[in-house]
mmCIF file of C-alpha atoms in Angstrom:
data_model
loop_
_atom_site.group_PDB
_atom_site.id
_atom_site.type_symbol
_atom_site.label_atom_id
_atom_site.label_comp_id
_atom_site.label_asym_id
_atom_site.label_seq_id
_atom_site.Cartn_x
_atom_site.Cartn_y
_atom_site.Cartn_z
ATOM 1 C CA UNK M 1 89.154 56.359 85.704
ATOM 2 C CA UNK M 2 86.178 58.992 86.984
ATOM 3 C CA UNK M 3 87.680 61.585 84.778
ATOM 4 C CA UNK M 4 86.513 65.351 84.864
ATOM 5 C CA UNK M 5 82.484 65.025 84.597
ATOM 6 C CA UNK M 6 83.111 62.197 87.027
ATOM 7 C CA UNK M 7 84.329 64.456 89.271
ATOM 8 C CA UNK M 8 81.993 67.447 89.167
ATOM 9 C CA UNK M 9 79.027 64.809 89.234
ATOM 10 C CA UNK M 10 80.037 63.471 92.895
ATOM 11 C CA UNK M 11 81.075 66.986 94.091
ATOM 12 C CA UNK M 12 77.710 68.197 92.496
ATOM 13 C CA UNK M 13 75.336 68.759 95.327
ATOM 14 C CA UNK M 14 77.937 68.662 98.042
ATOM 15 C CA UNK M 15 77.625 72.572 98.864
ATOM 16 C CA UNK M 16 81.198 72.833 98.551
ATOM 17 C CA UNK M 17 81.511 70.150 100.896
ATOM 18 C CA UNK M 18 79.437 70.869 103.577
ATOM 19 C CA UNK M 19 76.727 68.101 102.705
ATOM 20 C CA UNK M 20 79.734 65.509 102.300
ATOM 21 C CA UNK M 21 79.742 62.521 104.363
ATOM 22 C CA UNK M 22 82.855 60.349 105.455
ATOM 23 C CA UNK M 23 82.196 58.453 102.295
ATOM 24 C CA UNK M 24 81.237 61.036 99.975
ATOM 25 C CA UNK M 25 84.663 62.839 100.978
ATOM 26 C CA UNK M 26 86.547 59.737 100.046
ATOM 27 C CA UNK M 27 85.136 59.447 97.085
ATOM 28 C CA UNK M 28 85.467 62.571 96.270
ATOM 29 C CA UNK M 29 89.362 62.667 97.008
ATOM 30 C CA UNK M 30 89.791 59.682 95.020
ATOM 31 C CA UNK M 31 88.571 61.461 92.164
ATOM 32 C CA UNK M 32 90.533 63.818 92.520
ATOM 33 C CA UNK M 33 94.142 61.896 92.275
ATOM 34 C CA UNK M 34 93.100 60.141 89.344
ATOM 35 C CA UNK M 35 92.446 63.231 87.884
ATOM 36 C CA UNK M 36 95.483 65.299 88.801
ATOM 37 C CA UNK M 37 97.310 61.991 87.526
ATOM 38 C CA UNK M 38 96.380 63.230 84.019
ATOM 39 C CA UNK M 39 96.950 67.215 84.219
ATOM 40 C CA UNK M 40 96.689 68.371 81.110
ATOM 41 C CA UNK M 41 98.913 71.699 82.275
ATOM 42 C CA UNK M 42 102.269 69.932 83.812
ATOM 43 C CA UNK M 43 103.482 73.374 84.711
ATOM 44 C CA UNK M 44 100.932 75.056 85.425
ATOM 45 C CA UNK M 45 102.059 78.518 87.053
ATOM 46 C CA UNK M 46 103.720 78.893 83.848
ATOM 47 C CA UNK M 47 100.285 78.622 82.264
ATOM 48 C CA UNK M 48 99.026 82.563 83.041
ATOM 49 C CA UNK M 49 96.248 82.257 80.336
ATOM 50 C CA UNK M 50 94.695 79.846 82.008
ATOM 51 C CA UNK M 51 95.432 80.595 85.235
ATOM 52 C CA UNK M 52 94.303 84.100 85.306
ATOM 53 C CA UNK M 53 90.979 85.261 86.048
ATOM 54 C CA UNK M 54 87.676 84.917 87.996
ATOM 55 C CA UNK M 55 87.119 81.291 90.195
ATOM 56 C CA UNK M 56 84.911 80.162 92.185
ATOM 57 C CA UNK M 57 84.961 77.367 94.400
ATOM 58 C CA UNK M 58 83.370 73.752 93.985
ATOM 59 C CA UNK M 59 84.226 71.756 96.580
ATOM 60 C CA UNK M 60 86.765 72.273 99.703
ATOM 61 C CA UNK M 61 88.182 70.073 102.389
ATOM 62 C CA UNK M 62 89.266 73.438 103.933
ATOM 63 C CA UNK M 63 87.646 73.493 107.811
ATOM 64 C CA UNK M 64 88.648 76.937 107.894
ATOM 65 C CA UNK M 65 86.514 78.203 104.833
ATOM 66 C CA UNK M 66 83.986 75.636 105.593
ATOM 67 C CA UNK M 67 83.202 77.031 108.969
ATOM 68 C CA UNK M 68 82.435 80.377 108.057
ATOM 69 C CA UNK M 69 79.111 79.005 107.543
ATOM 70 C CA UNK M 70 78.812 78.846 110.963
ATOM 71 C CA UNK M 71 77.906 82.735 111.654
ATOM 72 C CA UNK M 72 74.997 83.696 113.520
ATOM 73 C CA UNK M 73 72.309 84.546 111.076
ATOM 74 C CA UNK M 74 74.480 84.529 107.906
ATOM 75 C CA UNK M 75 74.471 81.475 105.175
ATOM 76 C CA UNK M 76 77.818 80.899 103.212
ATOM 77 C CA UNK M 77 77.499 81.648 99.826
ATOM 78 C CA UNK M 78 79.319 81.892 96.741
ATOM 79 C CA UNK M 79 83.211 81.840 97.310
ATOM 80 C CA UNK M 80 85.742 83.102 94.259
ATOM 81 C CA UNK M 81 89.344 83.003 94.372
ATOM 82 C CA UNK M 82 90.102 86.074 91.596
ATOM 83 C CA UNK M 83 93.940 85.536 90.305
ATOM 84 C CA UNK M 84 95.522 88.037 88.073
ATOM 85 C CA UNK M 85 98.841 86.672 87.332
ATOM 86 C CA UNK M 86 100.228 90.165 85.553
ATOM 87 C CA UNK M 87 99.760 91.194 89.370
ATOM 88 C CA UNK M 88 101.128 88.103 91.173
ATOM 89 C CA UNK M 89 97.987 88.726 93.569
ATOM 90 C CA UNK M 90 95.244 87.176 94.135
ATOM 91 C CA UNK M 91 91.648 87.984 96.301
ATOM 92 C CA UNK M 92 89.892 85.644 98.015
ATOM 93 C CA UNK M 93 86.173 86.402 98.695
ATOM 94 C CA UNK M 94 83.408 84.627 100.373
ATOM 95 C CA UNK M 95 79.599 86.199 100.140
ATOM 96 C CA UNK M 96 77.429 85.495 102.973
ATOM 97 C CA UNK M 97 73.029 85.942 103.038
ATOM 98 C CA UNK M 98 70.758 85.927 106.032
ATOM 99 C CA UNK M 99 68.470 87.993 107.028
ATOM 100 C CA UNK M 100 67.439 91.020 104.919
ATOM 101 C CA UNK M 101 70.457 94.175 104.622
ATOM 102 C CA UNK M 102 72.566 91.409 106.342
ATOM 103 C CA UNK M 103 74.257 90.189 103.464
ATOM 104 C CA UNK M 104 77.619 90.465 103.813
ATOM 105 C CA UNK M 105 81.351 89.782 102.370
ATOM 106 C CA UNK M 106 85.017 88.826 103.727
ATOM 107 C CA UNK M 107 87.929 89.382 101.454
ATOM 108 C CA UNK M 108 91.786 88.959 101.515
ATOM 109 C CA UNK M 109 93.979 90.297 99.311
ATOM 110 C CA UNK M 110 97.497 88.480 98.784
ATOM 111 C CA UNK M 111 100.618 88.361 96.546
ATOM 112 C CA UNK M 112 101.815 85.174 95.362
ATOM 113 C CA UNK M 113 105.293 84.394 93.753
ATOM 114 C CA UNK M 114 105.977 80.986 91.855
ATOM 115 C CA UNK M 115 107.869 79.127 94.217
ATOM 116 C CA UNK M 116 108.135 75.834 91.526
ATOM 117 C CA UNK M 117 106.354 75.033 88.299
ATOM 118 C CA UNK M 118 103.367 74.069 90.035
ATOM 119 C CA UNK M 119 103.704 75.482 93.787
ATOM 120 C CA UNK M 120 102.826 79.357 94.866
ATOM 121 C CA UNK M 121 103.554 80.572 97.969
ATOM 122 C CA UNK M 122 101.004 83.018 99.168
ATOM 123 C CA UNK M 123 101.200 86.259 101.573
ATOM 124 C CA UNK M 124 98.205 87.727 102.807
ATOM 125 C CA UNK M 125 98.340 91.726 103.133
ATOM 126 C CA UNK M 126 94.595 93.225 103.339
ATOM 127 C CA UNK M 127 91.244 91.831 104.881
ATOM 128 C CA UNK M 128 87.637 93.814 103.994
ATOM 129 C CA UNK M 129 85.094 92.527 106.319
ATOM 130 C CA UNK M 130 81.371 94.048 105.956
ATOM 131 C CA UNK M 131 78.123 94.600 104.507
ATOM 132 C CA UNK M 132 77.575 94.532 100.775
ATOM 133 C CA UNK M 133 75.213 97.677 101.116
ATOM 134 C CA UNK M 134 77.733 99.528 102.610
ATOM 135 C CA UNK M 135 80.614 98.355 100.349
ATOM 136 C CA UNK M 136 78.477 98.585 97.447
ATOM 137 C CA UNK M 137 79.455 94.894 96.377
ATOM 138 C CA UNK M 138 78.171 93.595 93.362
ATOM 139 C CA UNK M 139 80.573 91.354 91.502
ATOM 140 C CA UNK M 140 84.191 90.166 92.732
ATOM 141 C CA UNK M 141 85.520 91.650 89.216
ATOM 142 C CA UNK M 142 83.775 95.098 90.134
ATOM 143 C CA UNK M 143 84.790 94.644 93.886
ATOM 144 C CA UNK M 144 88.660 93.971 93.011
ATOM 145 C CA UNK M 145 88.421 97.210 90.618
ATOM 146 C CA UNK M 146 87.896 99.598 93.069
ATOM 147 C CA UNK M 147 90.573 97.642 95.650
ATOM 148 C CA UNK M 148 93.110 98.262 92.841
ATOM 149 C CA UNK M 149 91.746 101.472 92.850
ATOM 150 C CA UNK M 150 92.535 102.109 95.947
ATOM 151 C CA UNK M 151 89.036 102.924 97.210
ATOM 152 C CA UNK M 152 88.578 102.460 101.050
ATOM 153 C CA UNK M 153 85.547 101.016 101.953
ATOM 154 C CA UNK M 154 82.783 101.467 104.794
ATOM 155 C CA UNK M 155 84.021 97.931 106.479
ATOM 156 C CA UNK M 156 86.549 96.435 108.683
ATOM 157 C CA UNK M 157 89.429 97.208 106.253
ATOM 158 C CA UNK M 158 92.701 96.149 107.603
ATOM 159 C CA UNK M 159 96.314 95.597 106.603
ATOM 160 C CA UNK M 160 98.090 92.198 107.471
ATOM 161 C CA UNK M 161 101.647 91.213 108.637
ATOM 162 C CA UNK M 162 102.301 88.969 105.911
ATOM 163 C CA UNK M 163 105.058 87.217 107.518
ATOM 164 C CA UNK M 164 102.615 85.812 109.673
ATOM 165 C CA UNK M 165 99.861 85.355 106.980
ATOM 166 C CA UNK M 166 101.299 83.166 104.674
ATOM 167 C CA UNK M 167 100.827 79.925 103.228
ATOM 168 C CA UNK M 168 101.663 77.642 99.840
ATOM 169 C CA UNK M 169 99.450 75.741 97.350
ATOM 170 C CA UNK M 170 99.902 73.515 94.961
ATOM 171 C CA UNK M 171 98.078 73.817 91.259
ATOM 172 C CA UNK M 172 97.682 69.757 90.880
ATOM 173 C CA UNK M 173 95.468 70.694 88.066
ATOM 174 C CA UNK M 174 94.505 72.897 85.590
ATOM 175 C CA UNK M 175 92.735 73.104 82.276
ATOM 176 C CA UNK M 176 90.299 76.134 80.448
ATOM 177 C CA UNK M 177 87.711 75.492 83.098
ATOM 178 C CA UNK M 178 88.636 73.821 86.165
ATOM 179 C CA UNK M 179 91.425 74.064 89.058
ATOM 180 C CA UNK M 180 92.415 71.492 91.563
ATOM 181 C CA UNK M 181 94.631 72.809 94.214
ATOM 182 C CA UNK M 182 96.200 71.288 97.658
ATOM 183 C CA UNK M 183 97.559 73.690 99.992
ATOM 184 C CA UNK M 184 99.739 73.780 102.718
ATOM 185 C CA UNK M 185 97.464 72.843 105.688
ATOM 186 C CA UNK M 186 96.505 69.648 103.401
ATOM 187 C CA UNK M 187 93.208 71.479 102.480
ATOM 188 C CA UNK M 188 92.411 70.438 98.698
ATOM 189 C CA UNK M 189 90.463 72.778 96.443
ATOM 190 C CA UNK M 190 88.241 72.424 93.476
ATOM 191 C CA UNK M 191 87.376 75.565 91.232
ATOM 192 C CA UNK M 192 85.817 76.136 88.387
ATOM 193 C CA UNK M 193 86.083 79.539 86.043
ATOM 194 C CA UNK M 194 83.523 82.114 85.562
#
């Protein structure tokens, strides 16, 4: 049994997966079972307290989020998944850095409704796409403020058909600190809270 610091030792140094060989991502994934073999949280959308709140991502087998590091002239940085469960929504945001005043963000909003005691399903609704400068980004917690403000920003800021955006995950794991989650397009996720 790897257990917990097991885990964030192999994923440490892995850039959320980018740096992760063939091996490293099995590995990795076995980790992963044997932890979600002993959640401490067996129903864990029930679990609000800990579910709510700011996290950002460790480790991803997710080609989609993985390949936004492909940009011209932008680095992928930080990504947070912010989850406030009073709301049933939850914001995804990924920060990006290149070149000087080039730093930029890409956001969806979604809902989410418990589908199951561990599975959400998800439906995306609003996408921000710009620069920080202009957005006046600082923090995903002050960011998601003024959203729920209803502030319209100096971006691409556009609604979504959320019939067509859509998607489920599962919450495989969850404690105080860390989230393991496998979603529908058999991406697995690794999170840790701020």
């Amino acid at each position: 049994m790897i257990g917990k610091s097991g885990l964030l030792e192999i994923i440490a140094g892995k850039n959320r997966g980018l740096l992760a060989t063939p091996s490293d991502k099995q590995a990795i994934l076995s980790a992963i079972a044997q932890l979600e073999d002993f959640n401490p949280t067996p129903r864990p959308v029930e679990a609000a307290e800990l579910l709510n709140g700011d996290w950002r991502l460790l480790y991803t087998t997710s080609r989609s989020l993985l390949n936004f590091d492909n940009f011209p002239l932008l680095k992928l940085g930080q990504i947070y998944q912010c989850i406030r469960v009073k709301e049933s929504k939850l914001y995804n945001i990924a920060e990006f850095y290149g070149l000087p005043y080039l730093e930029a963000i890409a956001s969806v909003a979604a809902k989410f409704e418990a589908t199951s005691e561990r599975r959400v399903q998800v439906k995306f609704d609003r996408s921000i796409l710009g620069l920080r400068s202009f957005i006046g980004y600082e923090s995903p917690m002050q960011f998601i403020n003024e959203i729920e403000s209803g502030k319209k920003f100096a971006a691409i800021d556009f609604g979504m058909d959320a019939r067509e955006q859509q998607g489920w995950l599962d919450i495989t794991y969850l404690d105080s600190d860390l989230r393991i989650g496998r979603g529908n397009e058999g991406s697995v996720f690794v999170l840790t809270k701020e």
